[in-house]
Coordinates of C-alpha atoms in Angstrom, one line a residue:
X5 CA -16.1 -2.9 -5.8
X6 CA -13.6 -3.5 -8.6
X7 CA -14.7 -3.6 -12.2
X8 CA -12.2 -6.4 -12.8
X9 CA -13.2 -9.4 -10.6
X10 CA -11.5 -12.6 -9.6
X11 CA -13.3 -14.5 -12.3
X12 CA -12.1 -11.9 -14.8
X13 CA -8.5 -12.5 -13.6
X14 CA -8.9 -16.2 -13.8
X15 CA -10.3 -16.2 -17.3
X16 CA -7.8 -13.7 -18.5
X17 CA -5.0 -15.8 -17.1
X18 CA -6.3 -18.8 -18.9
X19 CA -6.6 -16.9 -22.2
X20 CA -10.4 -17.5 -22.3
X21 CA -11.9 -14.2 -21.3
X22 CA -13.7 -13.7 -24.7
X23 CA -15.4 -10.5 -23.6
X24 CA -12.2 -9.0 -22.3
X25 CA -12.8 -5.7 -24.1
X26 CA -15.7 -5.1 -21.9
X27 CA -13.5 -5.1 -18.8
X28 CA -10.1 -3.7 -19.9
X29 CA -10.0 -0.2 -21.4
X30 CA -12.1 2.8 -20.6
X31 CA -15.8 2.3 -19.8
X32 CA -18.4 4.9 -18.9
X33 CA -20.1 3.8 -15.7
X34 CA -22.3 4.9 -12.8
X35 CA -20.8 4.6 -9.3
X36 CA -22.6 5.9 -6.2
X37 CA -24.9 7.9 -8.4
X38 CA -22.0 9.5 -10.1
X39 CA -21.3 9.1 -13.8
X40 CA -17.6 8.7 -14.8
X41 CA -15.1 6.4 -16.5
X42 CA -13.5 3.3 -15.1
X43 CA -10.0 2.7 -16.5
X44 CA -8.4 -0.7 -16.5
X45 CA -5.1 -1.7 -17.9
X46 CA -2.9 -4.8 -17.8
X47 CA 0.7 -3.8 -16.9
X48 CA 2.1 -6.5 -14.5
X49 CA 5.7 -5.3 -14.5
X50 CA 5.0 -1.6 -13.9
X51 CA 6.1 0.1 -10.7
X52 CA 3.2 2.6 -10.9
X53 CA 0.5 3.6 -13.4
X54 CA -1.3 6.9 -13.8
X55 CA -4.2 8.1 -16.0
X56 CA -3.4 11.4 -17.6
X57 CA -5.7 13.3 -20.0
X58 CA -7.7 16.3 -20.9
X59 CA -9.8 15.9 -17.8
X60 CA -6.8 16.6 -15.5
X61 CA -4.8 18.8 -17.9
X62 CA -2.4 15.9 -18.4
X63 CA -1.3 16.1 -14.8
X64 CA 1.1 13.2 -14.3
X65 CA 0.5 12.5 -10.6
X66 CA -3.1 13.4 -9.8
X67 CA -4.7 10.1 -10.8
X68 CA -2.7 7.1 -9.7
X69 CA -4.2 3.7 -10.5
X70 CA -4.5 0.8 -8.1
X71 CA -3.6 -2.8 -8.6
X72 CA -6.6 -5.0 -8.3
X73 CA -6.7 -8.4 -6.7
X74 CA -5.2 -10.9 -7.3
X75 CA -2.1 -8.7 -7.5
X76 CA -0.1 -11.2 -9.5
X77 CA -2.4 -10.6 -12.5
X78 CA -1.1 -7.0 -12.8
X79 CA -4.3 -5.2 -13.7
X80 CA -4.6 -1.6 -12.6
X81 CA -7.9 0.2 -12.1
X82 CA -9.2 3.7 -11.4
X83 CA -12.7 5.2 -11.6
X84 CA -12.6 8.9 -12.4
X85 CA -15.9 10.8 -11.9
X86 CA -17.3 13.2 -14.5
X87 CA -15.0 12.3 -17.3
X88 CA -16.8 12.9 -20.6
X89 CA -17.2 10.9 -23.8
X90 CA -14.6 12.1 -26.3
X91 CA -12.0 13.0 -23.6
X92 CA -8.4 12.1 -24.6
X93 CA -6.2 10.1 -22.3
X94 CA -3.1 8.0 -22.0
X95 CA -1.5 5.8 -19.3
X96 CA 1.7 7.1 -17.8
X97 CA 3.7 4.0 -16.8
X98 CA 6.5 4.3 -14.3
X99 CA 8.9 1.3 -15.0
X100 CA 10.8 -0.5 -12.3
X101 CA 14.0 1.3 -13.4
X102 CA 12.3 4.7 -13.2
X103 CA 11.5 5.4 -16.8
X104 CA 8.3 7.2 -17.9
X105 CA 6.3 5.6 -20.7
X106 CA 3.3 7.4 -22.2
X107 CA 1.1 4.7 -23.6
X108 CA -2.2 4.6 -25.5
X109 CA -4.7 2.2 -24.2
X110 CA -4.4 -1.2 -25.9
X111 CA -8.1 -1.8 -25.3
X112 CA -9.3 1.6 -26.3
X113 CA -12.4 1.7 -28.6
X114 CA -11.5 5.0 -30.2
X115 CA -8.3 7.1 -30.7
X116 CA -7.2 10.6 -31.4
X117 CA -6.8 11.4 -35.1
X118 CA -3.2 11.0 -36.2
X119 CA -0.6 12.5 -35.8
X120 CA -2.0 12.6 -32.2
X121 CA -1.5 9.3 -30.4
X122 CA -3.8 9.5 -27.4
X123 CA -6.8 7.2 -26.8
X124 CA -10.4 8.6 -26.6
X125 CA -13.2 7.8 -24.2
X126 CA -16.2 6.5 -26.0
X127 CA -19.3 4.3 -25.6
X128 CA -19.8 1.5 -28.1
X129 CA -22.7 -0.2 -26.4
X130 CA -25.7 1.9 -27.4
X131 CA -25.8 1.6 -31.2
X132 CA -29.1 0.2 -32.4
X133 CA -28.6 -2.4 -35.1
X134 CA -31.3 -3.0 -37.8
X135 CA -29.6 -5.8 -39.8
X136 CA -31.5 -8.7 -38.2
X137 CA -32.5 -10.2 -41.5
X138 CA -28.8 -10.4 -42.6
X139 CA -27.6 -11.7 -39.2
X140 CA -30.4 -14.3 -38.9
X141 CA -29.5 -15.6 -42.4
X142 CA -25.8 -15.6 -41.4
X143 CA -26.5 -17.7 -38.4
X144 CA -28.6 -20.2 -40.4
X145 CA -25.7 -21.1 -42.7
X146 CA -24.2 -24.5 -41.8
X147 CA -20.5 -25.1 -41.5
X148 CA -20.2 -26.8 -44.9
X149 CA -22.9 -24.6 -46.5
X150 CA -20.5 -21.6 -46.1
X151 CA -18.5 -22.9 -49.1
X152 CA -21.6 -23.1 -51.3
X153 CA -22.3 -19.4 -51.0
X154 CA -21.2 -16.8 -53.7
X155 CA -18.3 -14.7 -52.7
X156 CA -16.8 -11.9 -54.9
X157 CA -14.8 -9.5 -52.7
X158 CA -14.1 -5.9 -53.6
X159 CA -10.9 -5.0 -51.7
X160 CA -11.0 -1.4 -50.6
X161 CA -8.6 1.1 -49.0
X162 CA -11.1 3.6 -47.7
X163 CA -8.7 6.6 -47.6
X164 CA -8.0 6.4 -51.3
X165 CA -11.1 5.0 -52.9
X166 CA -12.5 8.6 -53.3
X167 CA -11.5 11.9 -51.7
X168 CA -13.2 15.3 -51.4
X169 CA -11.2 17.7 -53.7
X170 CA -9.9 21.0 -52.4
X171 CA -10.2 20.3 -48.7
X172 CA -7.4 21.5 -46.4
X173 CA -7.4 18.1 -44.5
X174 CA -6.8 14.9 -46.3
X175 CA -10.2 14.9 -47.9
X176 CA -10.9 11.4 -46.7
X177 CA -14.4 10.0 -47.3
X178 CA -16.0 9.5 -43.9
X179 CA -17.8 6.3 -42.9
X180 CA -21.0 8.2 -43.7
X181 CA -19.7 9.2 -47.2
X182 CA -18.7 5.6 -47.9
X183 CA -22.1 4.5 -46.7
X184 CA -23.7 6.7 -49.4
X185 CA -21.3 6.0 -52.3
X186 CA -19.3 2.8 -51.8
X187 CA -22.3 0.6 -50.9
X188 CA -24.1 1.9 -54.0
X189 CA -21.1 1.1 -56.2
X190 CA -20.5 -2.3 -54.8
X191 CA -24.2 -3.3 -55.1
X192 CA -24.5 -2.0 -58.7
X193 CA -21.3 -3.8 -59.8
X194 CA -22.5 -7.0 -58.3
X195 CA -19.9 -7.8 -55.6
X196 CA -21.0 -9.8 -52.6
X197 CA -18.5 -8.5 -50.1
X198 CA -16.3 -5.5 -49.3
X199 CA -12.9 -6.2 -47.7
X200 CA -11.7 -3.1 -45.9
X201 CA -8.0 -2.4 -45.4
X202 CA -6.7 -0.3 -42.6
X203 CA -9.7 -0.1 -40.2
X204 CA -8.0 -1.2 -37.0
X205 CA -6.3 2.0 -35.7
X206 CA -2.8 2.7 -37.0
X207 CA -0.4 5.6 -36.8
X208 CA 1.3 5.8 -40.3
X209 CA -0.8 6.2 -43.5
X210 CA 2.0 4.5 -45.5
X211 CA 1.6 1.2 -43.7
X212 CA -1.9 0.9 -45.2
X213 CA -3.1 -0.3 -41.8
X214 CA -0.8 -3.3 -41.5
X215 CA 1.1 -1.9 -38.5
X216 CA -1.7 -1.7 -35.9
X217 CA -1.7 0.2 -32.6
X218 CA -5.4 0.0 -31.8
X219 CA -6.7 -3.6 -32.1
X220 CA -10.1 -2.6 -30.6
X221 CA -10.7 0.7 -32.3
X222 CA -12.0 1.6 -35.8
X223 CA -9.6 4.3 -37.2
X224 CA -10.7 7.8 -36.4
X225 CA -9.5 8.9 -39.9
X226 CA -13.0 8.3 -41.2
X227 CA -15.2 8.9 -38.2
X228 CA -16.5 7.5 -34.9
X229 CA -17.1 3.9 -33.9
X230 CA -20.8 4.5 -34.1
X231 CA -20.5 5.8 -37.6
X232 CA -18.4 2.7 -38.5
X233 CA -21.1 0.5 -37.0
X234 CA -23.7 2.3 -39.1
X235 CA -21.7 1.7 -42.2
X236 CA -21.6 -2.1 -41.5
X237 CA -25.3 -2.0 -40.7
X238 CA -26.1 -0.4 -44.1
X239 CA -23.9 -2.9 -45.9
X240 CA -25.9 -5.7 -44.4
X241 CA -29.3 -4.1 -45.2
X242 CA -28.1 -3.9 -48.8
X243 CA -27.0 -7.6 -48.7
X244 CA -23.3 -6.9 -48.8
X245 CA -20.9 -8.7 -46.4
X246 CA -18.0 -6.9 -44.7
X247 CA -14.6 -8.4 -44.2
X248 CA -11.8 -6.7 -42.3
X249 CA -8.0 -7.1 -42.6
X250 CA -6.8 -8.2 -39.2
X251 CA -3.1 -8.3 -38.3
X252 CA -2.1 -10.7 -35.4
X253 CA 1.4 -11.3 -36.9
X254 CA 3.3 -8.2 -35.6
X255 CA 3.0 -4.7 -34.3
X256 CA 5.1 -1.5 -34.6
X257 CA 7.6 -0.1 -32.2
X258 CA 5.9 3.3 -31.9
X259 CA 6.5 4.7 -28.4
X260 CA 2.8 5.0 -27.6
X261 CA 2.0 1.4 -28.8
X262 CA 2.4 -2.1 -27.4
X263 CA 6.2 -2.5 -27.6
X264 CA 7.7 -2.9 -24.1
X265 CA 4.4 -1.7 -22.8
X266 CA 5.1 -1.8 -19.1
X267 CA 8.9 -1.4 -19.5
X268 CA 9.2 -5.1 -20.3
X269 CA 8.5 -7.3 -23.4
X270 CA 4.9 -7.7 -22.3
X271 CA 3.1 -8.4 -25.6
X272 CA 6.1 -9.5 -27.6
X273 CA 8.5 -12.5 -27.2
X274 CA 11.3 -11.5 -24.8
X275 CA 14.1 -12.9 -26.9
X276 CA 14.6 -10.6 -30.0
X277 CA 15.3 -13.8 -32.1
X278 CA 11.7 -14.7 -31.6
X279 CA 10.2 -11.2 -30.8
X280 CA 11.4 -9.1 -33.8
X281 CA 11.0 -9.1 -37.6
X282 CA 14.4 -7.8 -38.8
X283 CA 13.0 -6.9 -42.3
X284 CA 9.9 -5.2 -41.1
X285 CA 11.3 -3.5 -37.9
X286 CA 8.3 -4.7 -35.9
X287 CA 7.6 -6.8 -32.8
X288 CA 6.1 -10.4 -32.9
X289 CA 3.4 -11.2 -30.5
X290 CA 4.2 -13.8 -27.8
X291 CA 1.7 -16.6 -28.7
X292 CA 2.8 -18.6 -25.7
X293 CA 1.4 -16.1 -23.3
X294 CA -2.3 -16.6 -22.4
X295 CA -3.0 -12.9 -21.8
X296 CA -1.5 -12.0 -25.2
X297 CA -3.5 -14.7 -26.9
X298 CA -6.6 -13.4 -25.1
X299 CA -5.8 -9.8 -26.3
X300 CA -5.9 -11.0 -29.9
X301 CA -8.8 -13.4 -29.6
X302 CA -10.8 -10.7 -27.8
X303 CA -10.1 -8.3 -30.7
X304 CA -11.2 -10.7 -33.3
X305 CA -14.4 -11.6 -31.4
X306 CA -15.2 -7.9 -30.8
X307 CA -15.2 -7.1 -34.6
X308 CA -17.3 -10.1 -35.4
X309 CA -19.7 -10.1 -32.5
X310 CA -20.0 -6.5 -31.6
X311 CA -19.5 -4.9 -35.0
X312 CA -21.2 -7.7 -36.9
X313 CA -18.2 -8.2 -39.2
X314 CA -18.7 -11.2 -41.5
X315 CA -15.1 -12.4 -41.6
X316 CA -11.4 -11.5 -41.0
X317 CA -8.7 -11.7 -43.5
X318 CA -5.7 -12.7 -41.4
X319 CA -2.6 -11.0 -42.7
X320 CA 0.9 -12.5 -43.0
X321 CA 0.0 -16.0 -41.7
X322 CA 3.3 -17.5 -43.0
X323 CA 5.3 -15.1 -40.9
X324 CA 3.6 -16.5 -37.8
X325 CA 3.9 -20.2 -38.7
X326 CA 7.7 -20.1 -39.4
X327 CA 10.2 -19.1 -36.8
X328 CA 12.7 -18.3 -39.5
X329 CA 10.4 -16.2 -41.7
X330 CA 12.4 -13.3 -43.1
X331 CA 15.4 -14.2 -40.9
X332 CA 19.0 -15.3 -41.7
X333 CA 20.8 -18.2 -39.9
X334 CA 21.6 -17.1 -36.4
X335 CA 18.6 -14.7 -36.2
X336 CA 16.1 -17.3 -35.1
X337 CA 15.6 -20.1 -32.5
X338 CA 14.4 -23.6 -33.5
X339 CA 11.5 -25.1 -31.6
X340 CA 11.8 -28.0 -29.1
X341 CA 11.9 -30.5 -32.0
X342 CA 14.7 -28.5 -33.7
X343 CA 12.7 -27.3 -36.7
X344 CA 11.3 -24.0 -37.8
X345 CA 7.6 -24.3 -37.0
X346 CA 6.2 -21.9 -34.4
X347 CA 4.2 -24.4 -32.3
X348 CA 2.6 -21.7 -30.2
X349 CA 1.3 -19.8 -33.3
X350 CA -0.1 -23.1 -34.7
X351 CA -2.0 -23.8 -31.6
X352 CA -3.2 -20.2 -31.5
X353 CA -4.7 -20.5 -35.0
X354 CA -6.4 -23.8 -34.2
X355 CA -7.9 -22.2 -31.1
X356 CA -9.1 -18.9 -32.6
X357 CA -10.5 -20.3 -35.8
X358 CA -12.4 -23.1 -34.0
X359 CA -13.7 -20.6 -31.5
X360 CA -14.8 -17.9 -33.9
X361 CA -16.4 -20.2 -36.4
X362 CA -18.0 -22.2 -33.7
X363 CA -19.5 -19.2 -31.9
X364 CA -20.4 -17.4 -35.1
X365 CA -21.9 -19.7 -37.8
X366 CA -21.8 -18.2 -41.3
X367 CA -18.6 -16.1 -40.7
X368 CA -15.3 -16.8 -42.3
X369 CA -11.6 -16.7 -41.3
X370 CA -9.3 -16.2 -44.4
X371 CA -5.6 -16.8 -44.4
X372 CA -3.1 -14.8 -46.4
X373 CA -0.6 -17.7 -46.5
X374 CA 2.0 -17.8 -49.3
X375 CA 3.7 -21.1 -48.7
X376 CA 2.9 -24.8 -49.2
X377 CA 2.0 -25.2 -45.5
X378 CA -0.5 -28.2 -45.6
X379 CA -4.1 -28.1 -44.4
X380 CA -4.4 -24.4 -43.8
X381 CA -8.2 -24.9 -44.3
X382 CA -8.1 -28.4 -43.0
X383 CA -10.0 -29.4 -39.8
X384 CA -8.2 -29.4 -36.4
X385 CA -9.0 -33.1 -36.1
X386 CA -6.6 -33.7 -39.1
X387 CA -4.0 -31.3 -37.7
X388 CA -5.3 -28.5 -39.9
X389 CA -5.4 -24.8 -39.0
X390 CA -9.2 -24.6 -39.6
X391 CA -9.3 -21.4 -41.6
X392 CA -12.3 -21.1 -43.9
X393 CA -10.3 -20.0 -46.9
X394 CA -6.8 -19.5 -48.1
X395 CA -5.6 -16.9 -50.6
X396 CA -4.4 -18.8 -53.7
X397 CA -1.1 -17.0 -54.2
X398 CA 0.2 -19.8 -56.5
X399 CA -2.7 -19.2 -58.9
X400 CA -2.1 -15.5 -58.7
X401 CA 1.6 -15.7 -59.6
X402 CA 1.0 -18.2 -62.5
X403 CA -1.9 -16.2 -63.8
X404 CA 0.0 -12.9 -63.8
X405 CA 3.1 -14.5 -65.3
X406 CA 1.0 -15.8 -68.2
X407 CA -1.0 -12.6 -68.7
X408 CA 2.1 -10.5 -68.9
X409 CA 3.5 -12.5 -71.8
X410 CA 3.3 -11.5 -75.5
X411 CA 0.6 -13.9 -76.9
X412 CA 3.2 -15.4 -79.2
X413 CA 5.0 -16.9 -76.1
X414 CA 1.9 -18.1 -74.3
X415 CA 1.9 -21.4 -76.0
X416 CA 5.1 -22.4 -74.1
X417 CA 3.5 -21.3 -70.8
X418 CA 0.1 -22.9 -71.2
X419 CA 0.6 -25.0 -68.0
X420 CA 0.6 -21.8 -65.9
X421 CA -3.2 -21.5 -66.5
X422 CA -4.0 -25.1 -65.8
X423 CA -1.6 -26.0 -63.0
X424 CA -3.8 -24.6 -60.2
X425 CA -6.5 -27.3 -60.9
X426 CA -4.0 -30.0 -60.0
X427 CA -4.0 -28.9 -56.3
X428 CA -7.5 -27.2 -56.2
X429 CA -8.9 -29.8 -53.9
X430 CA -6.1 -29.4 -51.3
X431 CA -7.6 -26.2 -49.8
X432 CA -10.6 -23.9 -49.9
X433 CA -9.3 -21.1 -52.1
X434 CA -9.9 -17.5 -52.9
X435 CA -8.4 -16.3 -56.2
X436 CA -6.9 -12.9 -55.5
X437 CA -5.7 -9.9 -57.5
X438 CA -5.0 -7.7 -54.4
X439 CA -3.5 -4.4 -53.7
X440 CA -0.1 -6.0 -53.4
X441 CA -0.1 -6.7 -57.1
X442 CA -0.6 -3.1 -58.3
X443 CA 1.8 -1.1 -56.2
X444 CA 5.5 -0.2 -56.1
X445 CA 6.5 -0.6 -59.7
X446 CA 4.3 -3.7 -60.2
X447 CA 2.0 -1.8 -62.7
X448 CA -1.8 -1.7 -62.6
X449 CA -3.6 -4.7 -64.0
X450 CA -4.1 -2.9 -67.3
X451 CA -0.5 -2.1 -67.7
X452 CA 0.6 -5.6 -67.0
X453 CA -1.1 -6.6 -70.2
X454 CA 1.0 -6.8 -73.4
X455 CA 0.4 -4.9 -76.6
X456 CA -1.1 -1.5 -77.5
X457 CA -4.1 0.0 -75.9
X458 CA -6.9 -2.1 -77.5
X459 CA -4.8 -5.3 -77.0
X460 CA -4.4 -4.4 -73.3
X461 CA -8.1 -4.1 -72.8
X462 CA -8.9 -7.3 -74.7
X463 CA -6.3 -9.2 -72.7
X464 CA -7.7 -7.9 -69.5
X465 CA -11.2 -8.9 -70.5
X466 CA -10.0 -12.4 -71.3
X467 CA -8.1 -12.6 -68.0
X468 CA -11.0 -11.5 -65.9
X469 CA -13.3 -14.0 -67.6
X470 CA -10.9 -16.8 -66.9
X471 CA -10.6 -15.8 -63.3
X472 CA -14.4 -15.6 -62.8
X473 CA -14.9 -19.0 -64.4
X474 CA -12.1 -20.7 -62.6
X475 CA -13.0 -22.6 -59.3
X476 CA -12.4 -20.5 -56.1
X477 CA -14.0 -17.5 -54.6
X478 CA -12.8 -14.1 -56.0
X479 CA -11.1 -10.9 -54.8
X480 CA -10.3 -7.9 -56.9
X481 CA -8.7 -4.7 -55.7
X482 CA -10.5 -1.4 -56.2
X483 CA -9.9 0.4 -59.5
X484 CA -8.9 -2.7 -61.4
X485 CA -12.5 -3.3 -62.5
X486 CA -12.4 -0.2 -64.6
X487 CA -8.8 -0.7 -65.6
X488 CA -7.1 1.9 -63.5
X489 CA -4.0 2.9 -65.4
X490 CA -1.7 4.1 -62.6
X491 CA -0.4 2.0 -59.9
X492 CA -2.3 2.3 -56.6
X493 CA -1.1 4.9 -54.1
X494 CA -2.7 5.5 -50.7
X495 CA -1.9 9.2 -51.1
X496 CA -4.5 9.8 -53.9
X497 CA -8.0 8.7 -54.9
X498 CA -8.6 6.3 -57.8
X499 CA -8.6 7.8 -61.3
X500 CA -12.4 7.9 -61.6
X501 CA -12.2 10.3 -64.5
X502 CA -11.1 7.3 -66.7
X503 CA -14.7 6.2 -66.8
X504 CA -15.3 9.1 -69.2
X505 CA -13.1 7.1 -71.7
X506 CA -15.1 4.5 -73.8
X507 CA -12.5 1.7 -73.3
X508 CA -12.6 2.1 -69.5
X509 CA -16.4 2.2 -69.6
X510 CA -16.5 -1.0 -71.5
X511 CA -14.1 -2.9 -69.2
X512 CA -16.3 -1.7 -66.3
X513 CA -19.4 -3.0 -68.1
X514 CA -17.6 -6.3 -68.8
X515 CA -16.6 -6.8 -65.1
X516 CA -20.1 -5.9 -64.0
X517 CA -21.6 -8.5 -66.4
X518 CA -19.2 -11.1 -65.1
X519 CA -20.0 -10.4 -61.5
X520 CA -23.8 -10.6 -62.1
X521 CA -23.4 -13.8 -64.2
X522 CA -21.4 -15.3 -61.3
X523 CA -24.2 -14.4 -58.8
X524 CA -27.0 -15.8 -61.0
X525 CA -25.3 -19.1 -61.7
X526 CA -24.9 -21.6 -58.9
X527 CA -22.4 -23.6 -60.9
X528 CA -19.8 -20.8 -60.4
X529 CA -19.7 -21.1 -56.6
X530 CA -21.4 -24.3 -55.3
X531 CA -18.6 -26.8 -55.9
X532 CA -15.4 -24.7 -55.9
X533 CA -13.2 -27.3 -54.2
X534 CA -14.4 -30.4 -56.0
X535 CA -13.9 -31.9 -59.4
X536 CA -17.6 -32.5 -59.3
X537 CA -18.0 -28.8 -60.2
X538 CA -15.4 -28.4 -62.9
X539 CA -14.4 -30.2 -66.1
X540 CA -11.8 -29.4 -68.7
X541 CA -13.1 -29.6 -72.3
X542 CA -9.6 -28.9 -73.6
X543 CA -6.7 -28.1 -71.2
X544 CA -4.1 -28.8 -73.8
X545 CA -4.7 -26.5 -76.7
X546 CA -1.4 -24.8 -76.2
X547 CA -0.6 -24.0 -79.8
X548 CA -3.8 -21.9 -80.1
X549 CA -3.7 -20.7 -76.5
X550 CA -7.4 -21.5 -76.1
X551 CA -8.9 -22.8 -72.9
X552 CA -12.3 -24.5 -72.7
X553 CA -14.0 -25.8 -69.6
X554 CA -17.3 -26.4 -67.9
X555 CA -18.6 -25.4 -64.5
X556 CA -21.3 -27.6 -63.0
X557 CA -23.9 -27.2 -60.3
X558 CA -24.7 -29.8 -57.7
X559 CA -27.9 -30.8 -59.4
X560 CA -26.6 -30.6 -62.9
X561 CA -29.3 -28.2 -64.0
X562 CA -27.1 -25.1 -64.1
X563 CA -24.0 -25.6 -66.1
X564 CA -21.8 -23.1 -68.0
X565 CA -19.3 -23.7 -70.8
X566 CA -16.4 -21.2 -71.1
X567 CA -14.3 -20.7 -74.2
X568 CA -11.4 -18.2 -74.0
X569 CA -8.9 -17.3 -76.6
X570 CA -5.6 -15.7 -75.3
X571 CA -4.2 -14.7 -78.7
X572 CA -5.3 -12.0 -81.2
X573 CA -5.7 -14.7 -83.9
X574 CA -9.3 -15.3 -85.1
X575 CA -10.5 -18.9 -85.3
X576 CA -13.5 -18.7 -87.7
X577 CA -13.5 -22.5 -87.9
X578 CA -13.3 -23.2 -84.2
X579 CA -15.2 -26.2 -82.9
X580 CA -15.6 -27.1 -79.2
X581 CA -16.4 -30.6 -77.8
X582 CA -19.3 -30.8 -75.4
X583 CA -20.6 -33.4 -73.0
X584 CA -24.2 -33.7 -74.2
X585 CA -26.3 -33.3 -77.3
X586 CA -27.9 -30.2 -76.1
X587 CA -28.6 -26.6 -77.2
X588 CA -26.0 -24.3 -75.9
X589 CA -27.1 -20.7 -75.3
X590 CA -24.6 -17.9 -75.6
X591 CA -24.9 -15.6 -72.5
X592 CA -21.7 -13.7 -72.7
X593 CA -19.9 -12.6 -75.8
X594 CA -16.9 -10.4 -75.9
X595 CA -17.8 -9.3 -79.4
X596 CA -20.9 -7.6 -78.2
X597 CA -20.8 -3.9 -79.3
X598 CA -21.3 -2.8 -75.6
X599 CA -17.9 -4.4 -74.9
X600 CA -15.1 -4.3 -77.5
X601 CA -16.7 -6.0 -80.5
X602 CA -18.9 -5.0 -83.5
X603 CA -20.8 -8.2 -83.9
X604 CA -24.5 -7.2 -83.5
X605 CA -26.0 -10.3 -85.2
X606 CA -24.2 -13.2 -83.6
X607 CA -26.3 -16.3 -83.1
X608 CA -27.4 -17.0 -79.6
X609 CA -28.3 -20.8 -79.8
X610 CA -25.8 -23.5 -80.9
X611 CA -27.0 -27.1 -81.2
X612 CA -24.5 -29.8 -80.6
X613 CA -24.2 -32.4 -83.3
X614 CA -22.6 -35.8 -83.4
X615 CA -19.1 -34.8 -84.5
X616 CA -16.0 -35.8 -82.5
X617 CA -14.0 -33.0 -81.1
X618 CA -11.8 -32.6 -78.0
X619 CA -12.3 -36.3 -77.3
X620 CA -16.0 -35.8 -77.1
X621 CA -18.7 -37.4 -79.2
X622 CA -20.6 -34.2 -79.6
X623 CA -19.5 -30.7 -80.6
X624 CA -20.6 -27.4 -82.2
X625 CA -18.9 -24.8 -84.3
X626 CA -18.4 -21.2 -83.0
X627 CA -16.4 -18.5 -84.8
X628 CA -14.0 -17.5 -82.1
X629 CA -12.6 -14.0 -82.4
X630 CA -9.1 -12.9 -81.4
X631 CA -9.0 -12.5 -77.6
X632 CA -12.6 -13.9 -77.8
X633 CA -14.6 -14.9 -74.7
X634 CA -17.8 -16.9 -75.1
X635 CA -19.8 -18.3 -72.2
X636 CA -22.7 -20.7 -73.0
X637 CA -25.4 -22.0 -70.7
X638 CA -26.9 -25.5 -71.0

């Protein structure tokens, strides 16, 4: 009896076989009291398909696969007795024109360590999870309640976070090593989530995992699938969510990968004007083909449902939405209406986001989308794409442009720090300072800052405070929370030795304090996309480059006032307008000696008096230092 039934064929052909990874690929089974492995692969245009591997000494003709019914589906199957877990294999595909293609299994759950390119037999069904408390809570979160949860994301490239010195191999930290050290670090700092780059298997380290060949396999660079599951399990037990980068936009042309898988453009669009990215040298998935959509949807569901992943950050969304993305005139084909929208990719996003968020309450789908495409996080009923969040690239560019300026010139660019609030309600946003901003001659966050060393650190402190106070969830790339000096490179670990330097220690303590203040105060995350949760006190103090604003909780009982000075000029006579005649308690002060100040005796309580300031009836005086940050609770 075939492993792949008529019902499987029907659902796969409709693009709705949501557990497809349990049928295609290599699965350890018992047949007629014999343990072995059942191999299934989709290759409808192949002439013949063979399984070759360690178990048959890579013999090219000894194990021919059979087409299963209905034949038109093009699924091949072969059960091979006594094949062991860990055994390496590939599919040898004979094309209709007689070529031999040696392909890794698109549905493999494990792969040979690069530079090897074979797939590996494994069993992912027997891991015992113990994160029920986390998962029960996740399922209890309502659709709209998701947006009221705290979210501060620590973006991590596992291969360069830390490394073992002196090892002959790459010295990568394993999933087990990361479990012991990364979780502790993230928990101590106060982040709520880890976002992992480069977990889906990929061949070339320098792609950082954005050119995927194994959409169903955690990379073998850091260990086994079971060890990856254990890492996620431990994150959850420590109340840390896990987000993965997921890349449905394109795939590489590596010979063992998906490109022309059965001798024909199977996974990619057939026409190169639709099926290739000229700039990236990669193939574009055919979103009009049900089986291809099913391949991608099945991958996303496996990570979320099998590996308990809490969300996917979908890479390069804009490249999927626009047919002319990265292309010159003549390199692309308009849609049936004559414009540049990829209608099939739009429907794909509506389908997958609705499906995943509907089946998995409490999870998130995050779009890295860099254009002004409307309603990325809007509901399908209003022609939205139904993502949970969108990276706010506009805020990021404006923020960095402002922060790079000499403070003298900031007064003429004041709007760059206020503009994002004019469109804040249009989407559900995550404010991002990601890996893309600290590589390839872009400088680290510290070295983007103007001035000499002390000025750089104080600028960075002020910038991080503004980011943490501004509406939107947060993402910060590893190393930037202790002011990594070098640009990031995947080829080396972060410069942890910098934490022996007092200035780097202080910026780390500052970021930790900000993260814990964020988690303790509902006003900083409950109403991120509504003016009900934010109010400018003074958005127009351009001459002094000072920003003052309030974050408000739903019940009005947990409110914070932020005052941030973006010049080195002290304002001993500073006065800030406030909405109520209350006592305002200073909870964060950049002049605290544990940060960069020397003010040990600053008052903690400030009582508002009836004195007009900033258009308010009440105000209080606070001596504001150069690059000073003050956060008050009321």
